[in-house]
PDB file of C-alpha atoms in Angstrom:
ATOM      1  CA  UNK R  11       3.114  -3.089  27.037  1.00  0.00           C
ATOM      2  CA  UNK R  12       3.248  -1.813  30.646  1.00  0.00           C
ATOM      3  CA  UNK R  13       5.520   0.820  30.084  1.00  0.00           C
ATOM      4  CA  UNK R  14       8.354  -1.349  28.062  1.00  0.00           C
ATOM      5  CA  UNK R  15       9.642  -1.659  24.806  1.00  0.00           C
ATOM      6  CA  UNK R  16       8.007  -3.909  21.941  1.00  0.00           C
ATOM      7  CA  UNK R  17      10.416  -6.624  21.570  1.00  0.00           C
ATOM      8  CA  UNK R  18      12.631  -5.969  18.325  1.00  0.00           C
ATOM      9  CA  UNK R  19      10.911  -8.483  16.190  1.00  0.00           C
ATOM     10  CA  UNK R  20       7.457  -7.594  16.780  1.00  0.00           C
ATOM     11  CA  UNK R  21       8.865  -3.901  15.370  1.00  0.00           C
ATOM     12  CA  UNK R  22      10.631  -5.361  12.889  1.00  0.00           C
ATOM     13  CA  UNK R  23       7.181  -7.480  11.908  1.00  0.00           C
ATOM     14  CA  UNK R  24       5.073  -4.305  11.430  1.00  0.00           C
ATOM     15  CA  UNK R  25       8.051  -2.409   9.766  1.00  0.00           C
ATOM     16  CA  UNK R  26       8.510  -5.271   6.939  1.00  0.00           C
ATOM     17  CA  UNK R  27       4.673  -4.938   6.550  1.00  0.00           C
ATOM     18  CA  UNK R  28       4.245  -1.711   5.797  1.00  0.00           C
ATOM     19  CA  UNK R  29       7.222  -2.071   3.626  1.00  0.00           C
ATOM     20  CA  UNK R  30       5.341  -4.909   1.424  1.00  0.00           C
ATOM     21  CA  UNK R  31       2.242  -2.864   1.533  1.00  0.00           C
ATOM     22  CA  UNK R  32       3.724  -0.123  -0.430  1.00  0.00           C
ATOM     23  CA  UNK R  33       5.713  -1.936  -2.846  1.00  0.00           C
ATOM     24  CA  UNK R  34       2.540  -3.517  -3.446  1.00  0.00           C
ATOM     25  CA  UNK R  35       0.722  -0.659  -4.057  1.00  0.00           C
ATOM     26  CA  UNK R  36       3.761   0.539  -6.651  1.00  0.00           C
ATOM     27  CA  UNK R  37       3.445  -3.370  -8.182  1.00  0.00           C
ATOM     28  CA  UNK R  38      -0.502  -3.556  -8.486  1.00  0.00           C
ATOM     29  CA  UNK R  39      -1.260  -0.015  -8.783  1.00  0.00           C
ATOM     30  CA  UNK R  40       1.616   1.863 -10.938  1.00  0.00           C
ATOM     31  CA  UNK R  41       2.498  -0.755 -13.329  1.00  0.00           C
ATOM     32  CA  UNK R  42      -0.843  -2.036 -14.440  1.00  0.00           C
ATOM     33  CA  UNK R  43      -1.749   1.700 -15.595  1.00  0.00           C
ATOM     34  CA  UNK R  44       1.016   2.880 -17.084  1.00  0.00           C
ATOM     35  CA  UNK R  45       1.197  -0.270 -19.402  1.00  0.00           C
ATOM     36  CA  UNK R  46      -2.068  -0.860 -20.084  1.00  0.00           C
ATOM     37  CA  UNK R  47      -5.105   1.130 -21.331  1.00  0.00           C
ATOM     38  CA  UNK R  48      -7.589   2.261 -18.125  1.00  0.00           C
ATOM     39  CA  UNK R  49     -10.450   1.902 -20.585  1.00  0.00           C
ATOM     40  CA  UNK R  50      -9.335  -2.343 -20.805  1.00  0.00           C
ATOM     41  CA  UNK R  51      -8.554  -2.207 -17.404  1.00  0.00           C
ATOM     42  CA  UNK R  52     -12.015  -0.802 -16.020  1.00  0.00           C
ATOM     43  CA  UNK R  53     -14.058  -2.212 -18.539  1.00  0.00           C
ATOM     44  CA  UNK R  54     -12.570  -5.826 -17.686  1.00  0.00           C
ATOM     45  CA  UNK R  55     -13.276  -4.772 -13.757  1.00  0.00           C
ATOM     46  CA  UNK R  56      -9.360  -5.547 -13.354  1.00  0.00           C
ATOM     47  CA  UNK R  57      -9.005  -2.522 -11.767  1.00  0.00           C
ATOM     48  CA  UNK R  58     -11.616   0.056 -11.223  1.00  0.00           C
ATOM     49  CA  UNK R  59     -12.136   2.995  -9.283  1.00  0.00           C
ATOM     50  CA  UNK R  60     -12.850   1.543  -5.898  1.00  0.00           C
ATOM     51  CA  UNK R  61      -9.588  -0.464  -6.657  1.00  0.00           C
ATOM     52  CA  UNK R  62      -7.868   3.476  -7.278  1.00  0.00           C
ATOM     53  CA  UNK R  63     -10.134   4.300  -3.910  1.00  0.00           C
ATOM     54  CA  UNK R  64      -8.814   1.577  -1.782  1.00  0.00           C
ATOM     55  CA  UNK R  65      -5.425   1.821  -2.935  1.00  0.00           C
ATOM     56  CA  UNK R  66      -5.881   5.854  -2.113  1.00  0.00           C
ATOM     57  CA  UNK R  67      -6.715   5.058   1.489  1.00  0.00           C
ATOM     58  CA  UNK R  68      -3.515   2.311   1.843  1.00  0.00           C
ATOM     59  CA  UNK R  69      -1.270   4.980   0.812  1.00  0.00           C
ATOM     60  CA  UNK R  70      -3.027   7.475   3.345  1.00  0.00           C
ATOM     61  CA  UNK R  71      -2.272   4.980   6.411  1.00  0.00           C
ATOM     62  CA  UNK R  72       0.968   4.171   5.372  1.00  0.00           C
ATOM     63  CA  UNK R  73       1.545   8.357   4.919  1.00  0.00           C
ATOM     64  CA  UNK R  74      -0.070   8.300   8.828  1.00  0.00           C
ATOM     65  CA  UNK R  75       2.477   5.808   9.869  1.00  0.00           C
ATOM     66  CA  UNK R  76       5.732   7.236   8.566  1.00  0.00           C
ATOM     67  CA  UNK R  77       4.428  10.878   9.858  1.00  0.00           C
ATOM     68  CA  UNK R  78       4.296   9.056  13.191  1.00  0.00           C
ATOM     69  CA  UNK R  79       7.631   7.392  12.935  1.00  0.00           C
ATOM     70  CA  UNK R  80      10.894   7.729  15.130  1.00  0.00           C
TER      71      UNK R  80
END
C-alpha cells in the first residue's frame, strides 16, 4: 500500500491460506478416490465432476500464485 511493504502477518495470513487450500485439495480430493469407487462416489453426488472441475481450477490459482512467488 503506497509503495510499502504488507505488514508480515497479513503475508503470513495469505501464505497459511494457500497452504490449507492445497492440503485440502490432497484431503478432499486424493483420498476420497483412491479409497473409494468413483462409480459410489458420483452416483451418491459425493463428489462429481464439477467437484473434479472446481478442484481443477483451485489447483490452477494456487499453480498462478507459487509461479508468482519470491
Amino acid at each position: 500500500p503506497a509503495g510499502t511493504d504488507f505488514p508480515t502477518d497479513t503475508l503470513k495470513s495469505i501464505e497459511d491460506g494457500q497452504k490449507y487450500l492445497a492440503m485440502g485439495i490432497v484431503a478432499g480430493g486424493r483420498n476420497p478416490i483412491s479409497h473409494e469407487e468413483i462409480k459410489d462416489l458420483r452416483d451418491s453426488d459425493l463428489f462429481s465432476e464439477k467437484d473434479c472441475l472446481d478442484g481443477l481450477s483451485l489447483l490452477s490459482h494456487l499453480m498462478k500464485r507459487l509461479d508468482n512467488s519470491i
